[in-house]
CSV table of C-alpha atoms and ligand atoms in Angstrom, one decimal:
chain,number,residue,atom,x,y,z
A,4,MET,CA,-0.2,-0.1,-0.1
A,5,VAL,CA,1.2,3.6,-0.7
A,6,SER,CA,0.6,6.1,1.8
A,7,SER,CA,-0.6,9.3,1.4
A,8,GLU,CA,2.6,11.1,3.0
A,9,TYR,CA,4.6,9.2,-0.2
A,10,GLU,CA,2.3,10.6,-2.8
A,11,ARG,CA,2.4,14.2,-1.3
A,12,ARG,CA,6.5,13.6,-1.5
A,13,ILE,CA,6.0,12.4,-5.2
A,14,ALA,CA,3.3,15.5,-6.0
A,15,ALA,CA,6.0,18.2,-4.3
A,16,ARG,CA,8.9,16.7,-6.8
A,17,PHE,CA,6.6,16.6,-10.0
A,18,ALA,CA,5.8,19.8,-8.7
A,19,THR,CA,9.9,21.2,-8.9
A,20,PHE,CA,10.4,19.8,-12.3
A,21,ASP,CA,7.0,21.2,-14.0
A,22,GLN,CA,8.6,24.8,-13.3
A,23,ASP,CA,5.8,26.4,-15.5
A,24,GLY,CA,3.2,24.7,-13.9
A,25,ASN,CA,1.3,23.1,-17.2
A,26,GLY,CA,1.0,19.9,-15.8
A,27,TYR,CA,3.8,18.1,-17.5
A,28,ILE,CA,7.5,18.4,-17.1
A,29,ASP,CA,9.2,19.1,-20.9
A,30,ARG,CA,12.2,20.8,-22.4
A,31,GLU,CA,10.6,24.3,-21.7
A,32,ASP,CA,10.7,23.7,-18.2
A,33,PHE,CA,14.3,23.0,-18.0
A,34,SER,CA,15.1,25.8,-20.5
A,35,GLY,CA,13.0,28.0,-18.7
A,36,ALA,CA,14.8,27.4,-15.3
A,37,ALA,CA,17.9,28.1,-17.2
A,38,LYS,CA,16.4,31.4,-19.1
A,39,ALA,CA,15.5,32.4,-15.0
A,40,LEU,CA,18.6,31.9,-13.2
A,41,LEU,CA,20.7,33.8,-15.9
A,42,ALA,CA,18.6,36.6,-15.3
A,43,GLU,CA,18.2,36.6,-11.6
A,44,PHE,CA,22.3,36.5,-11.9
A,45,GLY,CA,22.4,39.0,-14.2
A,46,THR,CA,24.4,36.4,-16.6
A,47,ALA,CA,24.3,36.8,-20.6
A,48,ALA,CA,22.6,33.7,-22.3
A,49,ARG,CA,25.3,33.7,-25.0
A,50,SER,CA,28.0,33.9,-22.6
A,51,ASP,CA,30.2,30.7,-22.1
A,52,GLN,CA,28.3,30.1,-18.5
A,53,GLY,CA,24.8,30.9,-20.3
A,54,GLN,CA,25.6,28.5,-22.5
A,55,ALA,CA,27.2,25.8,-20.4
A,56,LEU,CA,23.6,26.5,-18.6
A,57,TYR,CA,21.3,26.0,-21.4
A,58,SER,CA,23.2,22.5,-22.7
A,59,GLY,CA,23.0,21.2,-19.0
A,60,ALA,CA,19.4,21.9,-19.1
A,61,GLU,CA,18.7,19.9,-22.6
A,62,ALA,CA,21.3,17.3,-21.4
A,63,PHE,CA,19.1,17.2,-18.1
A,64,TRP,CA,16.0,16.8,-20.1
A,65,GLN,CA,17.2,14.2,-22.6
A,66,GLY,CA,18.2,12.3,-19.8
A,67,MET,CA,15.0,12.8,-18.2
A,68,ALA,CA,13.0,11.6,-21.1
A,69,GLY,CA,15.2,8.9,-21.9
A,70,ILE,CA,13.9,7.6,-18.5
A,71,ALA,CA,10.4,8.9,-18.3
A,72,ASP,CA,8.8,9.7,-21.8
A,73,ARG,CA,7.5,6.1,-22.3
A,74,ASP,CA,5.0,7.2,-24.9
A,75,GLY,CA,7.5,9.6,-26.8
A,76,ASP,CA,5.3,12.4,-27.0
A,77,GLN,CA,8.0,14.9,-25.6
A,78,ARG,CA,6.8,15.3,-22.4
A,79,ILE,CA,6.7,13.4,-18.9
A,80,SER,CA,2.8,13.1,-17.9
A,81,ARG,CA,2.3,12.9,-14.2
A,82,GLU,CA,1.7,9.1,-14.3
A,83,GLU,CA,5.1,8.8,-16.5
A,84,PHE,CA,7.0,10.4,-13.6
A,85,VAL,CA,5.1,8.2,-11.1
A,86,ASN,CA,5.6,4.9,-13.0
A,87,SER,CA,9.0,5.5,-14.5
A,88,ALA,CA,11.0,8.3,-12.7
A,89,VAL,CA,10.2,7.8,-9.5
A,90,LYS,CA,11.2,4.2,-9.5
A,91,ARG,CA,14.3,4.0,-11.9
A,92,LEU,CA,15.6,7.3,-9.6
A,93,ARG,CA,15.1,5.5,-6.5
A,94,ASP,CA,16.5,2.4,-8.0
A,95,ASN,CA,20.0,4.3,-9.3
A,96,PRO,CA,20.6,7.4,-7.6
A,97,SER,CA,23.9,7.8,-9.1
A,98,ARG,CA,22.5,7.6,-12.5
A,99,PHE,CA,20.0,10.6,-11.8
A,100,ALA,CA,23.0,12.5,-10.4
A,101,GLU,CA,25.1,11.9,-13.6
A,102,ILE,CA,21.8,13.0,-15.7
A,103,ALA,CA,21.4,16.5,-13.2
A,104,ARG,CA,25.8,16.7,-12.9
A,105,PRO,CA,26.2,19.2,-16.2
A,106,PHE,CA,23.1,21.6,-15.0
A,107,LEU,CA,23.8,21.6,-11.6
A,108,HIS,CA,27.7,22.1,-12.3
A,109,ALA,CA,26.6,25.0,-14.5
A,110,ALA,CA,24.4,26.4,-12.9
A,111,LEU,CA,26.9,27.0,-9.7
A,112,ALA,CA,29.0,28.5,-11.8
A,113,VAL,CA,26.5,30.8,-12.4
A,114,ALA,CA,25.5,31.2,-8.7
A,115,ASP,CA,29.5,31.4,-7.9
A,116,THR,CA,29.7,35.1,-7.8
A,117,ASP,CA,32.9,35.2,-6.2
A,118,GLY,CA,34.6,33.2,-8.0
A,119,THR,CA,35.8,30.4,-5.4
A,120,GLY,CA,34.9,27.4,-6.9
A,121,ALA,CA,31.3,27.2,-4.5
A,122,ALA,CA,28.3,29.3,-3.9
A,123,THR,CA,27.2,31.3,-0.8
A,124,VAL,CA,24.8,29.6,1.1
A,125,THR,CA,22.8,33.6,0.2
A,126,ASP,CA,23.7,32.8,-3.2
A,127,THR,CA,22.3,29.2,-3.1
A,128,MET,CA,19.4,30.7,-1.9
A,129,ARG,CA,18.8,32.8,-4.6
A,130,VAL,CA,19.1,29.5,-6.8
A,131,LEU,CA,16.3,27.7,-4.8
A,132,ARG,CA,14.0,30.6,-5.1
A,133,ILE,CA,14.1,30.9,-8.5
A,134,LEU,CA,13.9,27.1,-9.3
A,135,GLY,CA,10.6,27.6,-7.1
A,136,VAL,CA,11.3,26.6,-3.7
A,137,GLN,CA,8.9,28.3,-1.1
A,138,ASP,CA,10.5,31.8,0.2
A,139,ASP,CA,9.9,30.2,3.8
A,140,ILE,CA,12.2,27.2,3.7
A,141,CYS,CA,15.0,28.8,1.0
A,142,ARG,CA,17.3,29.4,4.2
A,143,THR,CA,17.4,26.2,5.8
A,144,ALA,CA,17.3,24.6,2.4
A,145,ALA,CA,20.5,26.2,1.0
A,146,ALA,CA,22.1,26.0,5.0
A,147,ALA,CA,21.3,22.4,4.6
A,148,LEU,CA,22.9,21.6,1.5
A,149,ASP,CA,26.6,23.0,3.1
A,150,THR,CA,26.5,19.7,5.1
A,151,ASP,CA,30.6,20.4,6.1
A,152,GLY,CA,29.4,23.5,7.9
A,153,ASP,CA,31.8,26.0,5.3
A,154,GLY,CA,29.4,28.2,4.6
A,155,ARG,CA,29.6,27.3,0.8
A,156,VAL,CA,27.8,25.1,-1.2
A,157,GLY,CA,30.1,22.8,-3.4
A,158,GLU,CA,29.5,21.0,-6.6
A,159,GLU,CA,29.9,17.4,-4.6
A,160,GLU,CA,27.1,19.1,-2.0
A,161,ILE,CA,24.4,19.9,-4.5
A,162,VAL,CA,24.8,16.9,-6.7
A,163,LEU,CA,24.0,14.3,-3.5
A,164,ALA,CA,21.4,16.3,-2.1
A,165,PHE,CA,19.6,16.4,-5.5
A,166,ALA,CA,19.9,12.9,-6.1
A,167,ARG,CA,18.6,12.4,-2.7
A,168,TYR,CA,15.9,14.5,-2.8
A,169,PHE,CA,14.1,13.3,-5.8
A,170,THR,CA,14.9,9.7,-5.2
A,171,VAL,CA,12.2,9.1,-2.7
A,172,PRO,CA,11.7,6.5,-0.4
A,173,GLU,CA,8.6,4.4,-0.2
B,204,CA,CA1,5.9,22.5,-17.8
B,205,CA,CA1,5.2,11.1,-22.2
B,206,CA,CA1,29.5,23.0,1.7
């Protein structure tokens, strides 16, 4: 039996991916997230960082579609997400981490405003807010990403946390 808590958590993960809230996860959700992040940090789309973020977003979408778009209509329905994505990601969180890594790597580079190779907790909050995390939990969530407590969020911290967040235990 599937618990309602489990269903609630799945619904929240779906909503995170469905950035524009149209009921499907598709390419526009990923490119839209890239565009919003670049706008937030004042980075030009045509810059190297902008291009890396867009290609990371496209690779992320392609990876997700490969896992979950079973009927090949170029969008992931809620049913496809629950029946394919969630199960496969749970079985193989490291694969998910690798699908997401180019996007996360590029997002971190955009958010690394002082060029130290990691984003401050404050800049990480800005990223989370742009990606649709509720305002009241952004600070807590950003601080939680800094698992080694050095005040910055690095690539491994963000990739692992991302994989954990989306691989929902039943
Ligand atoms: Ca959508
Ligand atoms: Ca589909
Ligand atoms: Ca850290």
